[in-house]
Short mmCIF file of C-alpha atoms in Angstrom, two decimals:
data_model
loop_
_atom_site.label_atom_id
_atom_site.label_comp_id
_atom_site.label_asym_id
_atom_site.label_seq_id
_atom_site.Cartn_x
_atom_site.Cartn_y
_atom_site.Cartn_z
CA MET A 255 131.29 102.67 82.51
CA SER A 256 129.31 105.82 83.31
CA LEU A 257 126.15 105.33 85.35
CA VAL A 258 122.82 107.15 85.10
CA VAL A 259 120.53 106.54 88.09
CA VAL A 260 116.84 107.35 87.65
CA SER A 261 114.17 107.76 90.33
CA ASN A 262 111.03 109.81 90.80
CA ARG A 263 112.28 111.58 93.92
CA ILE A 264 115.77 112.98 94.40
CA THR A 265 117.41 114.94 97.21
CA ARG A 266 120.19 117.51 97.26
CA GLY A 267 121.38 116.23 100.62
CA HIS A 268 121.64 119.60 102.34
CA ALA A 269 122.50 119.22 106.02
CA ASN A 270 119.22 120.66 107.28
CA GLU A 271 116.99 119.33 104.50
CA PRO A 272 114.35 116.79 105.55
CA ILE A 273 114.54 113.56 103.56
CA THR A 274 111.27 111.75 102.96
CA GLY A 275 111.54 108.10 102.08
CA GLY A 276 114.29 105.53 102.20
CA LEU A 277 115.06 105.55 98.49
CA ALA A 278 116.33 109.12 98.40
CA ALA A 279 118.36 108.70 101.58
CA ALA A 280 119.91 105.49 100.24
CA LEU A 281 120.91 106.83 96.83
CA LEU A 282 122.46 110.04 98.12
CA PRO A 283 125.83 108.60 99.25
CA ILE A 284 126.03 106.42 96.13
CA VAL A 285 125.78 109.39 93.78
CA GLU A 286 128.15 111.49 95.88
CA LYS A 287 130.91 108.87 95.76
CA SER A 288 130.41 107.02 92.46
CA GLY A 289 130.28 109.89 89.99
CA ALA A 290 126.83 108.83 88.78
CA ILE A 291 124.29 111.21 87.29
CA TRP A 292 121.04 111.06 89.27
CA VAL A 293 118.00 111.99 87.19
CA GLY A 294 114.62 112.64 88.78
CA SER A 295 111.70 114.99 89.19
CA SER A 296 112.35 118.62 90.08
CA GLY A 297 109.01 118.68 91.87
CA ARG A 298 107.65 121.00 89.19
CA VAL A 299 105.69 120.34 86.01
CA ARG A 300 105.83 121.86 82.53
CA ASP A 301 103.05 122.64 80.08
CA GLY A 302 104.71 120.93 77.12
CA VAL A 303 105.80 123.98 75.14
CA GLN A 304 109.31 124.15 76.59
CA LYS A 305 111.97 122.48 74.50
CA GLU A 306 114.34 121.81 77.40
CA PRO A 307 112.72 119.64 80.12
CA PHE A 308 115.64 119.87 82.55
CA ALA A 309 115.15 122.56 85.16
CA GLU A 310 118.73 122.44 86.41
CA ILE A 311 121.79 120.26 86.68
CA GLU A 312 124.12 120.61 89.64
CA ALA A 313 127.08 118.84 91.18
CA LEU A 314 126.65 116.41 94.06
CA GLY A 315 129.99 115.18 95.36
CA THR A 316 131.71 113.47 92.44
CA GLY A 317 128.33 112.97 90.77
CA ALA A 318 125.54 115.23 89.59
CA LEU A 319 121.81 115.82 89.95
CA ALA A 320 119.65 116.39 86.88
CA MET A 321 116.22 117.67 87.86
CA LEU A 322 113.46 117.23 85.33
CA ASP A 323 110.16 119.09 84.95
CA LEU A 324 107.56 116.41 84.23
CA PRO A 325 104.60 117.04 81.86
CA ALA A 326 101.73 118.80 83.62
CA ALA A 327 99.04 117.06 81.57
CA HIS A 328 100.07 113.63 82.83
CA TYR A 329 101.73 114.15 86.20
CA GLU A 330 98.65 113.69 88.39
CA GLY A 331 97.50 110.58 86.56
CA TYR A 332 101.02 109.17 86.65
CA TYR A 333 101.91 109.93 90.28
CA GLU A 334 98.76 110.19 92.38
CA GLY A 335 96.89 108.00 89.94
CA PHE A 336 98.49 104.86 88.63
CA ALA A 337 101.74 104.82 90.63
CA ASN A 338 100.26 105.50 94.06
CA SER A 339 96.60 104.51 93.71
CA ALA A 340 97.18 101.25 91.81
CA LEU A 341 100.77 100.03 92.03
CA TRP A 342 101.61 101.09 95.59
CA PRO A 343 98.55 99.49 97.25
CA ALA A 344 98.94 96.31 95.18
CA LEU A 345 102.66 95.98 95.86
CA HIS A 346 101.88 96.27 99.58
CA SER A 347 99.11 93.64 99.30
CA ARG A 348 96.26 96.15 99.60
CA ALA A 349 94.42 95.47 96.36
CA ASP A 350 91.25 96.68 98.11
CA LEU A 351 92.64 100.23 97.95
CA ILE A 352 93.22 100.28 94.18
CA ARG A 353 91.46 103.32 92.68
CA VAL A 354 92.55 103.96 89.11
CA SER A 355 91.27 104.87 85.65
CA GLN A 356 92.33 104.08 82.10
CA GLY A 357 93.52 107.67 81.83
CA ASP A 358 95.80 107.17 84.82
CA TYR A 359 97.46 104.21 83.14
CA LEU A 360 97.96 106.12 79.90
CA SER A 361 99.50 109.00 81.86
CA TYR A 362 101.82 106.57 83.65
CA ARG A 363 103.02 105.23 80.32
CA GLU A 364 103.33 108.74 78.87
CA VAL A 365 105.57 109.87 81.74
CA ASN A 366 107.70 106.74 81.39
CA ALA A 367 108.06 107.51 77.67
CA PHE A 368 108.83 111.17 78.42
CA MET A 369 111.56 110.17 80.86
CA ALA A 370 113.06 107.80 78.30
CA ARG A 371 113.33 110.60 75.74
CA ALA A 372 114.90 112.90 78.32
CA LEU A 373 117.51 110.26 79.24
CA LEU A 374 118.87 110.20 75.69
CA ARG A 375 120.73 113.38 76.63
CA PHE A 376 123.01 111.27 78.84
CA ARG A 377 123.42 108.31 76.52
CA LYS A 378 126.99 107.42 75.61
CA PRO A 379 128.46 104.15 74.35
CA GLU A 380 129.72 103.29 77.85
CA THR A 381 126.57 104.42 79.71
CA ALA A 382 124.51 102.08 81.87
CA PHE A 383 121.07 103.05 83.16
CA TRP A 384 119.86 102.01 86.62
CA ILE A 385 116.13 102.62 87.09
CA GLN A 386 114.67 102.79 90.58
CA ASP A 387 111.28 101.71 91.84
CA TYR A 388 107.66 101.25 90.84
CA HIS A 389 107.22 104.67 89.23
CA PHE A 390 109.17 103.44 86.19
CA LEU A 391 108.28 99.80 85.60
CA ALA A 392 107.96 100.47 81.86
CA LEU A 393 110.95 102.80 81.42
CA GLY A 394 113.26 100.04 80.22
CA ALA A 395 110.83 99.13 77.44
CA GLU A 396 110.56 102.80 76.43
CA LEU A 397 114.36 103.08 76.25
CA ARG A 398 114.54 100.00 74.04
CA GLU A 399 111.89 101.51 71.75
CA LEU A 400 114.23 104.47 71.27
CA GLY A 401 117.08 102.17 70.27
CA VAL A 402 119.00 102.16 73.56
CA ASP A 403 121.09 98.99 73.59
CA GLN A 404 123.24 99.81 76.61
CA PRO A 405 122.80 97.95 79.93
CA VAL A 406 119.53 98.87 81.65
CA GLY A 407 118.81 97.56 85.15
CA PHE A 408 115.90 97.99 87.52
CA PHE A 409 115.63 97.79 91.31
CA LEU A 410 112.33 97.56 93.18
CA HIS A 411 112.43 99.18 96.60
CA THR A 412 108.94 97.99 97.58
CA PRO A 413 107.77 94.41 98.01
CA TRP A 414 106.43 92.44 95.04
CA ALA A 415 103.08 90.99 96.09
CA PRO A 416 101.80 87.48 95.35
CA ARG A 417 100.46 86.77 91.87
CA ASP A 418 96.77 86.92 92.75
CA VAL A 419 97.23 90.40 94.23
CA MET A 420 99.26 91.73 91.30
CA GLU A 421 96.63 90.47 88.89
CA GLY A 422 94.29 93.02 90.47
CA VAL A 423 96.32 95.82 88.87
CA PRO A 424 94.81 96.96 85.56
CA HIS A 425 97.22 96.26 82.68
CA HIS A 426 99.40 94.12 84.92
CA ARG A 427 100.38 91.84 82.04
CA GLU A 428 101.52 94.71 79.82
CA LEU A 429 103.58 96.18 82.64
CA VAL A 430 105.36 92.97 83.55
CA GLU A 431 106.08 92.24 79.89
CA ALA A 432 107.55 95.75 79.66
CA MET A 433 109.74 94.99 82.67
CA LEU A 434 111.33 92.13 80.73
CA ALA A 435 113.16 94.73 78.64
CA TYR A 436 115.49 95.16 81.61
CA ASP A 437 118.73 93.20 81.64
CA LEU A 438 118.51 92.83 85.42
CA ILE A 439 115.62 93.16 87.88
CA GLY A 440 116.61 93.40 91.53
CA PHE A 441 114.46 92.77 94.60
CA GLN A 442 114.86 93.39 98.33
CA THR A 443 114.11 89.84 99.50
CA GLU A 444 113.96 86.25 98.28
CA GLY A 445 110.20 86.28 98.89
CA ASP A 446 109.71 89.23 96.52
CA CYS A 447 111.81 87.54 93.84
CA GLU A 448 109.87 84.31 94.27
CA ASN A 449 106.54 86.15 93.91
CA PHE A 450 107.74 87.75 90.68
CA THR A 451 109.03 84.44 89.37
CA ASN A 452 105.69 82.81 90.17
CA TYR A 453 103.89 85.56 88.25
CA LEU A 454 106.07 84.95 85.19
CA SER A 455 105.50 81.20 85.24
CA SER A 456 101.81 81.19 86.19
CA THR A 457 100.49 84.26 84.36
CA LEU A 458 102.85 84.60 81.38
CA ASP A 459 103.75 80.90 80.98
CA LEU A 460 107.44 81.75 81.00
CA VAL A 461 110.19 79.50 82.27
CA VAL A 462 112.68 80.86 84.80
CA GLU A 463 115.88 78.83 85.01
CA ASP A 464 118.70 79.66 87.42
CA GLY A 465 117.30 83.15 87.95
CA THR A 466 117.05 83.97 84.23
CA VAL A 467 113.96 84.25 82.05
CA ALA A 468 114.19 84.14 78.25
CA THR A 469 111.74 85.93 75.95
CA PRO A 470 111.83 86.90 72.26
CA HIS A 471 113.30 90.20 73.46
CA GLY A 472 116.29 88.63 75.19
CA THR A 473 117.10 87.37 78.66
CA THR A 474 116.40 89.05 81.97
CA ARG A 475 118.15 88.06 85.17
CA LEU A 476 116.25 88.17 88.47
CA ALA A 477 118.24 88.57 91.68
CA VAL A 478 118.09 89.73 95.30
CA PHE A 479 120.05 92.74 96.55
CA PRO A 480 119.06 93.74 100.11
CA ILE A 481 119.70 97.47 100.35
CA GLY A 482 121.88 98.80 103.17
CA ILE A 483 123.04 102.09 104.63
CA ASP A 484 126.37 103.86 105.11
CA VAL A 485 126.79 102.35 108.56
CA GLU A 486 129.90 104.17 109.78
CA LYS A 487 128.77 107.54 108.44
CA PHE A 488 125.41 107.24 110.16
CA ALA A 489 127.05 106.20 113.42
CA ARG A 490 129.30 109.27 113.29
CA GLN A 491 126.29 111.47 112.56
CA ALA A 492 124.46 110.10 115.57
CA THR A 493 127.41 110.76 117.88
CA LYS A 494 127.74 114.37 116.71
CA ALA A 495 123.99 115.01 116.66
CA ILE A 496 123.64 114.59 120.42
CA SER A 497 124.51 118.29 120.74
CA HIS A 498 122.03 119.43 118.06
CA PRO A 499 119.50 121.87 119.59
CA ASP A 500 116.46 119.75 118.66
CA VAL A 501 118.04 116.64 120.17
CA SER A 502 119.25 118.48 123.27
CA ARG A 503 115.75 119.85 123.93
CA LEU A 504 114.27 116.38 123.60
CA ARG A 505 116.78 114.88 126.04
CA ARG A 506 116.12 117.60 128.62
CA SER A 507 112.36 117.17 128.32
CA LEU A 508 112.46 113.46 129.14
CA ASN A 509 113.34 114.03 132.79
CA GLY A 510 114.84 110.56 133.06
CA GLU A 511 111.98 108.66 131.42
CA LYS A 512 112.66 106.14 128.66
CA LEU A 513 111.77 106.93 125.07
CA ALA A 514 110.55 104.80 122.19
CA ILE A 515 110.71 106.26 118.69
CA GLY A 516 108.94 105.61 115.40
CA VAL A 517 109.81 107.45 112.19
CA ASP A 518 107.64 106.84 109.13
CA ARG A 519 105.91 108.40 106.22
CA LEU A 520 102.20 108.73 106.97
CA ASP A 521 101.24 105.64 104.98
CA TYR A 522 98.84 102.75 105.56
CA SER A 523 101.62 100.24 104.92
CA LYS A 524 103.54 101.43 108.01
CA GLY A 525 101.18 99.97 110.61
CA LEU A 526 100.85 103.22 112.56
CA ILE A 527 97.32 102.58 113.84
CA ASN A 528 98.28 99.19 115.25
CA ARG A 529 101.46 100.64 116.74
CA VAL A 530 99.58 103.28 118.71
CA LYS A 531 97.07 100.66 119.82
CA ALA A 532 99.96 98.51 121.07
CA PHE A 533 101.27 101.36 123.23
CA ASP A 534 97.73 101.94 124.52
CA LYS A 535 97.56 98.26 125.44
CA MET A 536 100.99 98.35 127.08
CA TRP A 537 100.10 101.28 129.35
CA THR A 538 96.78 99.59 130.19
CA VAL A 539 98.35 96.25 131.11
CA HIS A 540 101.47 97.78 132.69
CA PRO A 541 100.31 101.01 134.38
CA SER A 542 103.72 101.20 136.09
CA LEU A 543 105.15 102.19 132.68
CA ALA A 544 103.06 105.35 132.65
CA ARG A 545 105.28 108.38 133.23
CA THR A 546 108.37 106.17 132.83
CA ALA A 547 108.18 105.48 129.07
CA SER A 548 106.74 107.50 126.20
CA LEU A 549 106.59 107.36 122.42
CA LEU A 550 107.88 109.93 119.95
CA GLN A 551 106.13 109.25 116.65
CA VAL A 552 107.32 111.22 113.63
CA ALA A 553 104.83 110.74 110.78
CA THR A 554 105.67 112.80 107.72
CA PRO A 555 102.59 113.53 105.57
CA SER A 556 102.65 112.40 101.95
CA ARG A 557 100.22 111.91 99.06
CA GLY A 558 97.56 113.89 100.89
CA ALA A 559 95.41 114.23 97.78
CA ILE A 560 94.78 110.47 97.78
CA GLU A 561 91.68 109.56 99.77
CA ALA A 562 93.21 106.66 101.71
CA TYR A 563 95.98 108.92 103.03
CA GLY A 564 93.63 111.66 104.16
CA GLN A 565 91.51 109.11 106.02
CA LEU A 566 94.59 107.64 107.69
CA GLN A 567 95.80 111.04 108.85
CA SER A 568 92.43 111.82 110.45
CA GLU A 569 92.12 108.38 112.05
CA LEU A 570 95.63 108.42 113.46
CA ALA A 571 95.34 111.95 114.86
CA LYS A 572 92.11 111.00 116.64
CA LEU A 573 93.60 107.79 118.02
CA VAL A 574 96.68 109.58 119.38
CA SER A 575 94.43 112.17 121.00
CA ASP A 576 92.28 109.46 122.58
CA VAL A 577 95.30 107.55 123.94
CA ASN A 578 96.87 110.72 125.32
CA GLY A 579 93.57 111.67 126.89
CA LEU A 580 93.23 108.28 128.56
CA HIS A 581 96.76 107.79 129.85
CA GLY A 582 98.19 111.31 130.04
CA GLU A 583 98.69 113.50 133.09
CA VAL A 584 98.82 117.27 133.49
CA ASP A 585 102.61 117.08 133.30
CA TRP A 586 103.09 114.02 131.08
CA THR A 587 102.15 113.25 127.46
CA PRO A 588 102.38 109.57 126.53
CA ILE A 589 102.69 110.11 122.75
CA ARG A 590 104.48 113.03 121.12
CA TYR A 591 103.08 113.04 117.60
CA LEU A 592 104.79 115.15 114.92
CA ASN A 593 103.63 115.60 111.32
CA LYS A 594 106.87 116.93 109.87
CA GLY A 595 110.17 115.69 108.53
CA PHE A 596 113.68 116.05 109.94
CA SER A 597 117.13 116.01 108.41
CA GLN A 598 119.24 112.86 108.56
CA THR A 599 121.46 114.55 111.14
CA VAL A 600 118.60 115.29 113.53
CA LEU A 601 117.06 111.85 113.00
CA ALA A 602 120.37 110.21 113.87
CA GLY A 603 120.41 112.09 117.17
CA LEU A 604 116.78 111.22 117.91
CA TYR A 605 117.46 107.54 117.28
CA ARG A 606 120.45 107.57 119.61
CA THR A 607 118.37 109.22 122.33
CA ALA A 608 115.63 106.55 122.22
CA GLN A 609 115.94 103.35 124.22
CA VAL A 610 113.55 101.55 121.85
CA GLY A 611 113.14 101.80 118.10
CA VAL A 612 109.68 100.74 116.89
CA VAL A 613 109.54 99.72 113.22
CA THR A 614 106.31 97.80 112.70
CA PRO A 615 105.09 98.06 109.10
CA LEU A 616 102.35 95.75 107.87
CA HIS A 617 104.44 95.16 104.74
CA ASP A 618 107.65 96.87 103.66
CA GLY A 619 110.34 96.32 101.07
CA MET A 620 113.25 96.87 103.45
CA ASN A 621 112.66 99.79 105.84
CA LEU A 622 115.95 101.57 106.31
CA VAL A 623 114.75 103.24 109.51
CA ALA A 624 115.36 99.91 111.22
CA LYS A 625 118.97 99.86 110.03
CA GLU A 626 119.50 103.53 110.83
CA TYR A 627 118.20 103.06 114.37
CA VAL A 628 120.65 100.23 114.99
CA ALA A 629 123.60 102.14 113.49
CA ALA A 630 122.83 105.21 115.62
CA GLN A 631 123.07 103.44 118.98
CA ASN A 632 125.67 103.99 121.68
CA PRO A 633 127.79 100.80 121.67
CA ALA A 634 128.17 100.96 125.44
CA ASP A 635 124.44 101.32 126.10
CA PRO A 636 122.47 100.40 122.94
CA GLY A 637 118.72 100.54 122.56
CA VAL A 638 116.43 97.72 121.45
CA LEU A 639 114.83 97.38 118.01
CA VAL A 640 111.22 96.13 117.89
CA LEU A 641 110.78 95.07 114.26
CA SER A 642 107.91 93.75 112.17
CA LYS A 643 108.62 90.34 110.69
CA PHE A 644 106.99 91.65 107.50
CA ALA A 645 109.71 94.27 106.92
CA GLY A 646 112.49 93.19 104.59
CA ALA A 647 115.00 94.20 107.25
CA ALA A 648 113.79 91.32 109.45
CA ASN A 649 115.60 88.86 107.17
CA GLU A 650 118.91 90.37 108.31
CA LEU A 651 118.17 91.90 111.72
CA ASP A 652 116.93 88.68 113.26
CA THR A 653 118.23 89.52 116.74
CA ALA A 654 115.75 92.37 116.98
CA LEU A 655 112.52 91.66 118.86
CA LEU A 656 110.49 90.43 115.89
CA VAL A 657 106.73 91.01 116.08
CA ASN A 658 103.56 90.41 114.12
CA PRO A 659 102.18 93.93 113.50
CA HIS A 660 98.63 92.54 113.41
CA ASP A 661 99.02 91.18 116.96
CA ILE A 662 98.38 94.18 119.22
CA ASP A 663 98.88 92.25 122.46
CA GLY A 664 102.10 90.66 121.17
CA MET A 665 103.52 94.04 120.19
CA ALA A 666 102.61 95.51 123.57
CA ARG A 667 104.48 92.68 125.30
CA ALA A 668 107.51 93.12 123.03
CA ILE A 669 107.71 96.87 123.68
CA ALA A 670 107.49 96.29 127.43
CA THR A 671 110.21 93.64 127.15
CA ALA A 672 112.42 96.05 125.20
CA LEU A 673 112.02 98.74 127.85
CA SER A 674 113.19 96.38 130.61
CA MET A 675 115.87 94.42 128.75
CA PRO A 676 119.16 94.14 130.66
CA LEU A 677 122.32 95.71 129.26
CA LEU A 678 124.13 92.45 128.48
CA GLU A 679 121.31 91.17 126.30
CA ARG A 680 120.91 94.54 124.60
CA ARG A 681 124.58 94.61 123.69
CA MET A 682 124.59 91.04 122.38
CA ARG A 683 121.57 91.68 120.15
CA TRP A 684 122.95 95.02 118.93
CA GLU A 685 126.43 93.67 118.14
CA ALA A 686 124.94 90.84 116.06
CA MET A 687 122.85 93.32 114.07
CA MET A 688 125.76 95.72 113.55
CA ALA A 689 127.89 92.89 112.16
CA LYS A 690 125.23 92.21 109.54
CA LEU A 691 124.83 95.90 108.70
CA ARG A 692 128.56 96.20 108.06
CA ARG A 693 128.53 93.16 105.78
CA GLY A 694 125.62 94.58 103.78
CA SER A 695 126.35 98.29 103.48
CA ILE A 696 124.99 100.62 100.82
CA GLN A 697 128.36 100.56 99.07
CA GLN A 698 128.28 96.77 98.83
CA TRP A 699 124.69 96.90 97.53
CA PHE A 700 125.73 99.34 94.82
CA GLU A 701 128.78 97.35 93.76
CA ALA A 702 126.91 94.04 93.73
CA PHE A 703 124.11 95.42 91.53
CA VAL A 704 126.41 97.14 89.03
CA GLU A 705 128.54 94.01 88.72
CA ALA A 706 125.44 91.85 88.22
CA LEU A 707 124.08 94.30 85.63
CA GLN A 708 127.23 94.03 83.55
CA LYS A 709 127.07 90.26 83.76
CA ALA A 710 123.36 90.20 82.89
CA ARG A 711 123.98 92.40 79.86
CA ALA A 712 126.67 90.03 78.62
CA GLU A 713 124.25 87.12 79.06
CA ARG A 714 121.55 88.99 77.13
CA GLU A 715 123.93 89.70 74.25
CA ALA A 716 124.97 86.06 74.13
CA ALA A 717 121.35 84.92 74.19
CA ALA A 718 120.54 87.22 71.28
CA LEU A 719 122.63 84.93 69.10
CA ARG A 720 120.45 81.93 70.00
CA PRO A 721 116.86 81.32 68.78
CA VAL A 722 114.16 81.57 71.45
CA LEU A 723 110.75 79.90 71.18
CA ARG A 724 108.01 82.51 71.52
CA PRO A 725 105.49 81.90 74.32
CA PRO A 726 102.02 82.12 72.75
CA ASN A 727 100.71 84.90 75.01
CA LEU A 728 103.71 87.23 75.16
CA TRP A 729 103.02 90.50 73.39
CA PRO A 730 105.70 92.62 71.72
CA LEU A 731 107.27 95.25 73.93
CA ARG A 732 105.97 98.50 72.62
CA SER A 733 105.61 102.09 73.69
CA VAL A 734 102.18 103.44 74.55
CA ASN A 735 102.75 105.83 71.66
CA ALA A 736 103.60 103.12 69.17
#
């Protein structure tokens, strides 16, 4: 079997190249080692007159990258519009932030159809397609419209919100029906899978039995595949990165004080405002921690053209300034706030330097920063992970200090506890988390999904030989251009 992996964002994986987002960082080692072709946006758009949409194809380990110029007429509506102003807020249970037009939806479907046509270049009898994330919910249906009968799987890196939230997305029914063209749909957590199953049964009147739903178009298997990281590779990176100039400068600047670190995209789902408020509360309640513990917050800007993101950036910058003004001294800054990205190598060194990792999203699919922080620690003197119970990673990393990111006082207490935790307890918690990370590595995630996809395709082919009663409200899967 040859595998084609599809996502909106890709990365070349250069040593000094900042990586924004967990998806790109996760897929990189898979493509390098599996021989897969990774297809995604080049970051550029085309005006529609070019016959060849692929900007370039280059090797990546044993695999390859295929970078695609997306259509200029639809890119904004697809990306900033429907994907990130309708789907993203809804998937993270922020239906109040949905801002979308009919034109945005049509552009989203047009780009999904465009990608499907481009993927035909890589279609072979033994090819399987693995589609990643919310940008391409309808891509499986578009591939089927073009006659693709090979295995097509989908993995959602974000959460799947409860039914009443998802019903706030315009055209939600059409999109979910389109998703049923996939042989396999994978989720990060049992809760996400249950929410999707509830949508199918309550909104589409479909029956899900033993993780499989049958429609006139075939069967689709629903399953949970918690994504991991390359644990040993990241640990080696962290050890080597201690001598990196950026990391060395940070260590020298601390002058013996303890460091907490947060690394996030600048996004309202990450809980950054509440996190800064928690540190403010901690220094207020425990003034002895002033000058002895500080926060390094890396917040990489993204989607700046979307109103909610611009407002967040302004609000967070003001809050950091206010907290620094209140608690800071002429020779001490409580919060070091950086609006730029770093390479995986540098991040690994920063994680290892910090005594506390603070990962407190309001809602997150997995959050690989939590896993990277744990993997980066010094086994002899590990740091403490303070983790939101609403991150998917909390299902596995249950020996972290789990917090409610809406509880400012509770987070402040947890951070203070982490800063004073004795070595024996830190090591016990860290060793338990590392054992789980090793059992659920990125390689195991990849192998489990591919194996399940092959099995799901066999089930779909067998089901095609059996008659299926048509639910009265299920529309035909069809392209937006049909």
